[in-house]
CSV table of C-alpha atoms in Angstrom, one decimal:
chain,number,residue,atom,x,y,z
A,28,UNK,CA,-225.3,30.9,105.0
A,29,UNK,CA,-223.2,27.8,105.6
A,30,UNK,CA,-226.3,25.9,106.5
A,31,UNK,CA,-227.6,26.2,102.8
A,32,UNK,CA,-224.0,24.9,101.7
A,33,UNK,CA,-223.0,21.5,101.1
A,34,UNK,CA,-219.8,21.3,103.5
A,35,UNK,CA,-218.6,19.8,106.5
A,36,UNK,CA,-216.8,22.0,109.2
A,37,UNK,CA,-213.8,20.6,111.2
A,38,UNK,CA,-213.0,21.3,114.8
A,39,UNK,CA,-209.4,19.5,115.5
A,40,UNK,CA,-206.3,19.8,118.1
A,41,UNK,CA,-203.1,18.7,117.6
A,42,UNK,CA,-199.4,20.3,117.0
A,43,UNK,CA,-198.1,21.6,113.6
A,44,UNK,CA,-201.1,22.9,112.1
A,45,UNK,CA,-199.7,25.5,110.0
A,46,UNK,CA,-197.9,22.4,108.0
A,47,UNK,CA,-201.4,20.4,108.0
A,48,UNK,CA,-204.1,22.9,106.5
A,49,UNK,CA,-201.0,23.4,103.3
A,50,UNK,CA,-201.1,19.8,103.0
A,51,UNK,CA,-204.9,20.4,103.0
A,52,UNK,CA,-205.2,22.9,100.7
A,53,UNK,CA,-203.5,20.4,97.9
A,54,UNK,CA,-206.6,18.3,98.2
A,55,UNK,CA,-209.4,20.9,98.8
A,56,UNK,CA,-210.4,24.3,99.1
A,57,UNK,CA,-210.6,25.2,102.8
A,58,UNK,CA,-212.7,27.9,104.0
A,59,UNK,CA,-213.4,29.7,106.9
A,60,UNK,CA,-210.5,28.8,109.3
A,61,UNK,CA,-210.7,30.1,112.4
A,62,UNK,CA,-207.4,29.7,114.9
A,63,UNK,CA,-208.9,29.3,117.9
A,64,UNK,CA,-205.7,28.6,119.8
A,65,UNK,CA,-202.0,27.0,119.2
A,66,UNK,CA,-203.1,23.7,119.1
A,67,UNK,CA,-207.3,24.1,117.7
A,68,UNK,CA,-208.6,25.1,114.4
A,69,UNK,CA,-211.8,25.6,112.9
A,70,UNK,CA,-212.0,25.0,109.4
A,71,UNK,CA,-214.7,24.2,106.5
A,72,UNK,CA,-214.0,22.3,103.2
A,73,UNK,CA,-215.9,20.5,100.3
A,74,UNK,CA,-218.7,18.3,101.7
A,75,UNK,CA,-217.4,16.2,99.2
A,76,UNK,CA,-214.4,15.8,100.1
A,77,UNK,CA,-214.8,15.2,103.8
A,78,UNK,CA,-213.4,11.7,104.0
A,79,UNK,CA,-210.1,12.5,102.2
A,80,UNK,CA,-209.5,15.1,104.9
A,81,UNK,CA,-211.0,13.0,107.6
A,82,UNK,CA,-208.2,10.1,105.9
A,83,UNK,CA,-205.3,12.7,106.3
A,84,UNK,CA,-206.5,13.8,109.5
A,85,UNK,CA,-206.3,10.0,111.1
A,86,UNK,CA,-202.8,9.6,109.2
A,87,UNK,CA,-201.5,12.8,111.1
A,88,UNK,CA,-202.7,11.5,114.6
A,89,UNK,CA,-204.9,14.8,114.9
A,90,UNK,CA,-208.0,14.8,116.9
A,91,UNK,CA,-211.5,15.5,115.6
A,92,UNK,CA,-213.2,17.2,118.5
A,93,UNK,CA,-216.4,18.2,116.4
A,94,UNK,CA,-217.4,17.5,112.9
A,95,UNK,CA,-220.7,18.7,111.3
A,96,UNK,CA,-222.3,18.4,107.8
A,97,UNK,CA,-224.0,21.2,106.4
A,98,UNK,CA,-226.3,20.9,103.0
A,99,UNK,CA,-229.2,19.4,101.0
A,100,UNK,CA,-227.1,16.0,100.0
A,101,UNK,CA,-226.0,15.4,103.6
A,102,UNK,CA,-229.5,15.3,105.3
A,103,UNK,CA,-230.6,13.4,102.0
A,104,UNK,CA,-227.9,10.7,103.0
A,105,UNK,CA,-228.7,11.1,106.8
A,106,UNK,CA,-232.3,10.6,105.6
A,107,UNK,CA,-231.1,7.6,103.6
A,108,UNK,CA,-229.7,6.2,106.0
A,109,UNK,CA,-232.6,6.6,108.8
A,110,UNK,CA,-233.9,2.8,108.3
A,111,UNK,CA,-236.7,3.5,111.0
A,112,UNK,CA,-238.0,6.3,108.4
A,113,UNK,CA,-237.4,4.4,105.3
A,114,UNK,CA,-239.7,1.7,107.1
A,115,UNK,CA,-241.9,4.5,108.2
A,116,UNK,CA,-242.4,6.0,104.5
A,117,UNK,CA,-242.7,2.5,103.0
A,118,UNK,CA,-245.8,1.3,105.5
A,119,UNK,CA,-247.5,4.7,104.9
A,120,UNK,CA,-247.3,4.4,101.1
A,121,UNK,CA,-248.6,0.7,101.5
A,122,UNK,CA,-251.5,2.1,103.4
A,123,UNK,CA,-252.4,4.7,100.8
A,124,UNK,CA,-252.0,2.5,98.1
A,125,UNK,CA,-254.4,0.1,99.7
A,126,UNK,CA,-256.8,2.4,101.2
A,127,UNK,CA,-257.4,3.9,98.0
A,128,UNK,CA,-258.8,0.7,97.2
A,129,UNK,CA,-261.7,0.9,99.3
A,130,UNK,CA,-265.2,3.1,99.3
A,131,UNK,CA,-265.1,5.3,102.3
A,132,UNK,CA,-268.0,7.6,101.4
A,133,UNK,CA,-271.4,7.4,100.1
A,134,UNK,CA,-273.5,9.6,98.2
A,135,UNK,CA,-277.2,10.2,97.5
A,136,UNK,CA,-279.3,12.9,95.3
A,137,UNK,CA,-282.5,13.4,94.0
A,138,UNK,CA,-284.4,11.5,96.9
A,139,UNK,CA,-287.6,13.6,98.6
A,140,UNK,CA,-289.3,10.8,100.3
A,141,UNK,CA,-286.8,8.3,100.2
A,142,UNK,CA,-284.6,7.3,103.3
A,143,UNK,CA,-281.2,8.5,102.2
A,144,UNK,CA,-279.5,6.3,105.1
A,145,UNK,CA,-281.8,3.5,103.9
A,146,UNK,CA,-280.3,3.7,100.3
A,147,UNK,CA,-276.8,3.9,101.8
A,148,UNK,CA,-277.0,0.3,104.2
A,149,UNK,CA,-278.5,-1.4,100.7
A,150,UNK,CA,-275.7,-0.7,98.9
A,151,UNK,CA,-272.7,-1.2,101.4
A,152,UNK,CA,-274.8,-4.5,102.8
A,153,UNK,CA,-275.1,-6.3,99.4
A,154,UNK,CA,-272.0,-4.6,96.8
A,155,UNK,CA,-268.2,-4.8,97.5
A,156,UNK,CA,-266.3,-1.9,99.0
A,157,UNK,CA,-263.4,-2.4,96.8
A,158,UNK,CA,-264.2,0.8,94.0
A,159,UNK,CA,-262.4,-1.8,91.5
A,160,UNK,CA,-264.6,-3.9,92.1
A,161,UNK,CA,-268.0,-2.9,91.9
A,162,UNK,CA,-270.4,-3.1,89.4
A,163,UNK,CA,-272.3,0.1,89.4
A,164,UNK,CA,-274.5,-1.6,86.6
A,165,UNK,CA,-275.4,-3.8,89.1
A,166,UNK,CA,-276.0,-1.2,91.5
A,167,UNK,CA,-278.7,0.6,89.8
A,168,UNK,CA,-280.7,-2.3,88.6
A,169,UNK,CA,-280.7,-4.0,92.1
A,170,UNK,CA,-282.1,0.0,93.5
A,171,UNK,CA,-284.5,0.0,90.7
A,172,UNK,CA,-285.7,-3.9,91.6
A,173,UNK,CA,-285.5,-3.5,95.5
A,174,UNK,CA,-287.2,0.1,96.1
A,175,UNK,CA,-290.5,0.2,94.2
A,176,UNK,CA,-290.9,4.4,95.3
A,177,UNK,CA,-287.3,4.5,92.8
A,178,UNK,CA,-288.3,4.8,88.7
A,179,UNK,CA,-284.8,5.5,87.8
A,180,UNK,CA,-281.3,5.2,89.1
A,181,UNK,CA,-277.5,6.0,88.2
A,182,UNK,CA,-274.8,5.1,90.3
A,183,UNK,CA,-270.8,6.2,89.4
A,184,UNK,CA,-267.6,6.4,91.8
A,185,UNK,CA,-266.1,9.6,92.1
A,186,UNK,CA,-262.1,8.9,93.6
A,187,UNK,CA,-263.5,7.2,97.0
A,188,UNK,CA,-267.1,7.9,96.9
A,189,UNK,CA,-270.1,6.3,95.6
A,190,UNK,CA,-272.5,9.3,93.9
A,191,UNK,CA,-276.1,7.7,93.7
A,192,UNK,CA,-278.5,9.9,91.6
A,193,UNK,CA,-282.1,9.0,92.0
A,194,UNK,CA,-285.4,9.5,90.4
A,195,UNK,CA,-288.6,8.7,92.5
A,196,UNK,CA,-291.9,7.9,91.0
A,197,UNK,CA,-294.7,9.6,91.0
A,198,UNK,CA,-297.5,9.1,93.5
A,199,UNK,CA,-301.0,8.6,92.4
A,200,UNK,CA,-302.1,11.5,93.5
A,201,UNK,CA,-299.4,13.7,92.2
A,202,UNK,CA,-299.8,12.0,88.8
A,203,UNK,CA,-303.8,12.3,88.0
A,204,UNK,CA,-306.8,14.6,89.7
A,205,UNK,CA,-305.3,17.1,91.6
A,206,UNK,CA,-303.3,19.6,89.9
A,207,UNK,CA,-304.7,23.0,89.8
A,208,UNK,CA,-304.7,25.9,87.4
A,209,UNK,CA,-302.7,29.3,87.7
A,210,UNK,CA,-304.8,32.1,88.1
A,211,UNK,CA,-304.3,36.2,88.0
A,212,UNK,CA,-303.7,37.6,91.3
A,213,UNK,CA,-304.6,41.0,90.0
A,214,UNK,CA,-306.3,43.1,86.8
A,215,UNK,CA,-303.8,43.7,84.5
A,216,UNK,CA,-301.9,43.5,80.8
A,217,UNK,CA,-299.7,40.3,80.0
A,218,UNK,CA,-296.3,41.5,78.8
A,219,UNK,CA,-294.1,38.6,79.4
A,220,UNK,CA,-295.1,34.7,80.0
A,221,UNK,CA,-292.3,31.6,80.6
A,222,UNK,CA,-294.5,28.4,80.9
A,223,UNK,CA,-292.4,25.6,82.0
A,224,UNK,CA,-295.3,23.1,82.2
A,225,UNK,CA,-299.1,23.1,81.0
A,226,UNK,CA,-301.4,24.9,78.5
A,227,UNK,CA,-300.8,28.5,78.9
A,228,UNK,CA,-304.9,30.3,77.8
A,229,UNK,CA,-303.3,34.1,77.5
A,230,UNK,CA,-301.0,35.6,75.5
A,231,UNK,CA,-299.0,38.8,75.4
A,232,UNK,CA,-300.8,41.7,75.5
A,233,UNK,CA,-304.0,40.2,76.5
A,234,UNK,CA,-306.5,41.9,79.5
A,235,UNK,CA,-306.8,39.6,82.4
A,236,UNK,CA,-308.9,40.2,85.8
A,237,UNK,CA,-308.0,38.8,89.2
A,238,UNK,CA,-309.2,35.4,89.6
A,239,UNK,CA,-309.2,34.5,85.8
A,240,UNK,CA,-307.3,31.5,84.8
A,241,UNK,CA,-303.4,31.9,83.1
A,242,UNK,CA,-302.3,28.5,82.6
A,243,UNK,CA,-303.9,25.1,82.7
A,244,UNK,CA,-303.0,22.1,84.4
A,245,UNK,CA,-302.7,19.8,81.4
A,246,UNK,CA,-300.7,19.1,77.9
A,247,UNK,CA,-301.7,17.8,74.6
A,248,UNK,CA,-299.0,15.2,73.3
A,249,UNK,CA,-298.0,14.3,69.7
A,250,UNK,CA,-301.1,12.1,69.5
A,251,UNK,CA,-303.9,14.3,70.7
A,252,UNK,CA,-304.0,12.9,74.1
A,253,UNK,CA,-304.7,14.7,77.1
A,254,UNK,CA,-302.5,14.7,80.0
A,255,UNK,CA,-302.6,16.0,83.1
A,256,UNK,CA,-299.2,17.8,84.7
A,257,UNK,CA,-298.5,20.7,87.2
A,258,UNK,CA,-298.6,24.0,86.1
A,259,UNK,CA,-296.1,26.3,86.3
A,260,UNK,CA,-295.1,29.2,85.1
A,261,UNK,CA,-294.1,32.7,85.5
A,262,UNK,CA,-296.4,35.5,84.1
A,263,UNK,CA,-295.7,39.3,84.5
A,264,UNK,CA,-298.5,42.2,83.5
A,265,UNK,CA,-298.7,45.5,83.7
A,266,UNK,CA,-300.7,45.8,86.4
A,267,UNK,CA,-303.4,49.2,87.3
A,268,UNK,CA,-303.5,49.7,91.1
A,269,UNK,CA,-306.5,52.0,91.9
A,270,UNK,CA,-308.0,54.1,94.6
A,271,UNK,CA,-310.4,56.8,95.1
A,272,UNK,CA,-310.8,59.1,97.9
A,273,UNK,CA,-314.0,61.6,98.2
A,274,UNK,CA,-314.4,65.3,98.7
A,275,UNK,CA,-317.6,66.8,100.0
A,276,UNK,CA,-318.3,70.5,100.0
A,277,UNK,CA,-320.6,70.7,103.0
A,278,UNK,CA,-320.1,68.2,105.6
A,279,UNK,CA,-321.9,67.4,108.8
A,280,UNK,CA,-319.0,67.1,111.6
A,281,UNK,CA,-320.6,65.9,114.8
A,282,UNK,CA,-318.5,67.4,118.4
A,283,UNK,CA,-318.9,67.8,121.6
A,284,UNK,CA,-320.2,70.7,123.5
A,285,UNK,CA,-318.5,70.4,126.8
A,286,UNK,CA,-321.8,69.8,128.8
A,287,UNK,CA,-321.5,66.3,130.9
A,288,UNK,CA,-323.9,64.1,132.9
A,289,UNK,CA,-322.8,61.8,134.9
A,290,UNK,CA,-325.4,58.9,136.8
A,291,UNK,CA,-323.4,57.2,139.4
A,292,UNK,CA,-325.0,53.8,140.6
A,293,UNK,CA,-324.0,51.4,143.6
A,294,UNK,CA,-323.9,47.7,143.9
A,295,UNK,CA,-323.5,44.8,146.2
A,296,UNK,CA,-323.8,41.7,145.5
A,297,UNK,CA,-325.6,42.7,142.5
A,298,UNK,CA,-328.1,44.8,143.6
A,299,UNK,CA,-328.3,48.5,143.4
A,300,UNK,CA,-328.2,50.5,147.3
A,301,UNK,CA,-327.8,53.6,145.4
A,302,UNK,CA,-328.6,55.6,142.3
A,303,UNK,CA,-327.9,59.0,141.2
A,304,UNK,CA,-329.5,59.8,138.1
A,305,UNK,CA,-329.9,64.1,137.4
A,306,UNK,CA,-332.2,65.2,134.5
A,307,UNK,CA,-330.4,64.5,131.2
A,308,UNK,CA,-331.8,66.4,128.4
A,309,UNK,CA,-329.7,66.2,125.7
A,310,UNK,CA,-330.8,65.9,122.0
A,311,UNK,CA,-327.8,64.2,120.5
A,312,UNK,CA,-325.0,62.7,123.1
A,313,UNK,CA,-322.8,59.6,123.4
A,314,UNK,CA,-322.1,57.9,126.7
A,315,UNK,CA,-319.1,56.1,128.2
A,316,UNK,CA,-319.1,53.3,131.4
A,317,UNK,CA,-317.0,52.9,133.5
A,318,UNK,CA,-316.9,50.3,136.8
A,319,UNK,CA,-315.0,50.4,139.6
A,320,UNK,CA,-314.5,48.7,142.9
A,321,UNK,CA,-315.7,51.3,145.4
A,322,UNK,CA,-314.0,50.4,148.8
A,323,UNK,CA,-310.3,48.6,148.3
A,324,UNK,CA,-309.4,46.0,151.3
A,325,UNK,CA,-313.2,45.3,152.2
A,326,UNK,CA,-314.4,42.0,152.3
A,327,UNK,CA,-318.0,43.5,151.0
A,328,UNK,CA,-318.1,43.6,147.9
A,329,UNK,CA,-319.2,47.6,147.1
A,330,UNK,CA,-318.8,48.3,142.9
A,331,UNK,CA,-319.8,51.4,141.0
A,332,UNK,CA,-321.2,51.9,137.4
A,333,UNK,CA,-320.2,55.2,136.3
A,334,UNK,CA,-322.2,56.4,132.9
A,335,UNK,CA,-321.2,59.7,131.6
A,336,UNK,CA,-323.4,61.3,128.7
A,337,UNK,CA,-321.7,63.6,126.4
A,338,UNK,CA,-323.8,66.5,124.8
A,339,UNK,CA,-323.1,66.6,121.0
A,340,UNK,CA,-324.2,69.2,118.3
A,341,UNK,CA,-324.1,68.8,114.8
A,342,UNK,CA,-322.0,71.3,112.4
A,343,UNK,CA,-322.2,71.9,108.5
A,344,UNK,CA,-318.5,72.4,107.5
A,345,UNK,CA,-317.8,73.9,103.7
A,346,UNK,CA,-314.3,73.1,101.9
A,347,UNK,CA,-313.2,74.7,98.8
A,348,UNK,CA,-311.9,71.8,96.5
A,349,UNK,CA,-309.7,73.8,95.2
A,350,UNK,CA,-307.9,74.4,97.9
A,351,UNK,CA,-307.6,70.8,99.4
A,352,UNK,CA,-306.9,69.6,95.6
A,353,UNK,CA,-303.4,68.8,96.4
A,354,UNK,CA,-303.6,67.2,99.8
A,355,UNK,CA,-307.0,64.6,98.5
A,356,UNK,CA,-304.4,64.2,95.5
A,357,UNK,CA,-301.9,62.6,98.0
A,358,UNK,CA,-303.9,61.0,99.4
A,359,UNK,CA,-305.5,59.0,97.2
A,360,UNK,CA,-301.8,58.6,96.3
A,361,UNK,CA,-300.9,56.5,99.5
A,362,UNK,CA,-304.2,54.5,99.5
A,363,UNK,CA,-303.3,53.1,96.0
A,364,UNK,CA,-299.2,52.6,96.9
A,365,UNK,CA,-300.2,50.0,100.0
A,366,UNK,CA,-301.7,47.8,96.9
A,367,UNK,CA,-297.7,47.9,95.3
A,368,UNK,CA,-295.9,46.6,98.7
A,369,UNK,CA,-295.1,43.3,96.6
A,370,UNK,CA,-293.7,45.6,93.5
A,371,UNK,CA,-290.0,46.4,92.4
A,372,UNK,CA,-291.1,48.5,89.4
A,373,UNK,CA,-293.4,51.4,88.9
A,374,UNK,CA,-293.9,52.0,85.2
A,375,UNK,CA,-296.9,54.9,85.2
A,376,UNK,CA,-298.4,57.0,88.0
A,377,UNK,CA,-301.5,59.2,86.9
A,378,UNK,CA,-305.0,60.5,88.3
A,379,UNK,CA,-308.5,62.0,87.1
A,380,UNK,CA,-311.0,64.4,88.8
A,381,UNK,CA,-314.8,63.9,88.7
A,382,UNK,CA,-317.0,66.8,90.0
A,383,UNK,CA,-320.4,65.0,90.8
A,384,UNK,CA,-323.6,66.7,92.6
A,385,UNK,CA,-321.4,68.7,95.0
A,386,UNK,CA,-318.4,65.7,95.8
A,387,UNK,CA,-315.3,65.7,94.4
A,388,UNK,CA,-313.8,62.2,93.5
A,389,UNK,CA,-310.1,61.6,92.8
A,390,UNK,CA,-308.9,58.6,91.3
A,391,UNK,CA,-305.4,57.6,91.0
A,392,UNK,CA,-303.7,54.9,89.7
A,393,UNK,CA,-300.3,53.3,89.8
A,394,UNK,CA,-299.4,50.7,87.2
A,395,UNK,CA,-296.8,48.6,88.2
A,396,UNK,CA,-295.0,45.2,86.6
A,397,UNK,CA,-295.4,42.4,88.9
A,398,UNK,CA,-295.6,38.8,88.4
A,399,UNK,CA,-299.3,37.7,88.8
A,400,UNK,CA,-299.6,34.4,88.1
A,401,UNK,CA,-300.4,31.9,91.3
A,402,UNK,CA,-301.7,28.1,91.4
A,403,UNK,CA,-305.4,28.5,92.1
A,404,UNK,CA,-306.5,26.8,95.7
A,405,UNK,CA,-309.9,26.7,95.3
């Protein structure tokens, strides 16, 4: 622990030693004394009060063969004492004190269409770089003056950087003639409605259908006037997803009997060398074609059209509703959830039956809240 003490150890040689450290001891608390030999001693005293021993030391003709300085105060002093670090310390705290001076770091916000880099080379080319000495006043009305896209500007510095905050101007044709109405995306009930700008035609608890129009692209101000703005909003409804599915209780199912014809016909060049075409009779039948090169690795080109008729007969098959009810239910079921794939809440699920001239028609529906409301593109 001596390294965290403020004291100075002694390494000396010399005859009579017992006599010296009593003498010593009358000036200073010595610690740590080590008899190495007859004639060397390790010893530790008082930082403080190394010179008085070094003093008595030189008096008694004793040699020093090491001396070292433990503590806080005696590398402050060695510090102290460094004139290459003083020096050092001092130029570094000159060049923070005079860097700090200076801009090093430009920034822009707000700019869409604006050149940001464009913005930055006006403003270092024509204003000083000392942050004392620039006139952010000046700043913004020289933007405003030099970029006619700019409509309003505010310039501060922020420790070493220049914060630019920009508005542009609107374009003609943002500011007149082509903003467009929000429109329902779905049938529904309004429940909740957050216009943030335009003429909202619904209001809560109000029927809309798709396509109808939620919000308007326009204000009236204090005056009466007109004026045109975007519209934007957000509009949630309870929304009805529906979807029917049918149940007939005779049905004609068309399959196949099993008898095939097949007319084979050959080609080259386009015209036909052979045909084999047996009697076909079949009432009802369907027919697939197939063509394929007849000889591989020949130069002629031989191809043949395969046709292959089908024989098909028609059956009347008879379902009991009642015993399908559940699986038509389900059904109809998934055909109305692929219309909720953009939905995080289901509020209601129900269905109804309708028994008409021998079909049975289920109808379910799924009402969902949603947000409905999208700008209208023509």
């Amino acid at each position: 622990m001596t390294k965290f003490k403020n004291v100075t150890r002694f390494k000396i040689s010399g005859l009579n030693q017992e006599k010296l450290l009593n003498e010593l001891s009358k000036i200073c608390a010595l610690k740590s004394v080590d008899r190495l030999s007859k004639n060397e001693t390790i010893f530790e005293c008082s930082y403080f009060s190394h010179r008085k021993v070094e003093k008595i030391l030189k008096n008694k003709n004793i040699e020093v063969l090491e001396k070292q300085h433990f503590g806080v105060v005696s590398k402050f002093r060695q510090m102290a004492t460094s004139y290459g670090l003083i020096v050092a310390v001092v130029l570094f705290s000159v060049f923070c004190v005079v860097q700090n001076q200076f801009i090093v770091q430009y920034e822009i916000v707000g700019t869409e269409r604006l050149s940001k880099s464009e913005i930055v080379a006006f403003i270092k080319n024509n204003y000083s770089h000392n942050k004392y000495k620039i006139d952010t006043e000046n700043v913004e009305i020289g933007l405003v003056e030099t970029f006619d896209q700019i409509s309003f500007a505010s310039c501060i510095v922020k420790g070493q950087t220049v914060v630019v905050n920009i508005k542009e101007k609107l374009m003609p044709d943002e500011m007149v003639g082509n903003f467009l109405p929000i429109v329902a995306t779905k049938d529904g009930k309004v429940t909740k409605i957050e216009l943030i700008s335009g003429t909202a035609v619904v209001k809560v608890g109000d029927y809309v259908t798709k396509g109808s129009v939620l919000v308007e692209p326009y204000t009236i101000d204090t005056s009466g006037n007109l004026m045109e703005v975007e519209a934007k909003a957000t509009i949630v409804a309870e929304v009805y997803n529906q979807e029917s599915v049918e149940h007939y209780e005779n049905s004609v199912e068309i399959l196949r009997t099993g008898k095939v014809v097949e007319h084979s016909e050959i080609t080259l060049f386009g015209l036909t060398i052979y045909n084999l075409k047996p009697e076909m009779n079949f009432e009802f039948y369907e027919t697939e074609v197939s063509n394929v090169n007849l000889i591989e690795n020949v130069f002629l080109p031989f191809k043949m059209k395969k046709t292959t008729y089908y024989e098909l007969e028609k059956r009347i098959i008879s379902s009991n509703f009642e015993e399908v009810e559940q699986e038509f239910i389900e059904k109809a079921r998934i055909k109305t959830l692929e219309n909720c794939k953009n939905c995080d809440t289901i509020k209601e699920e129900y269905y109804t039956i309708r028994h008409v001239a021998g079909v049975d028609i289920v109808n379910y529906c799924i009402v969902t809240i949603e947000e409905i409301g999208v700008t209208n593109v023509g």
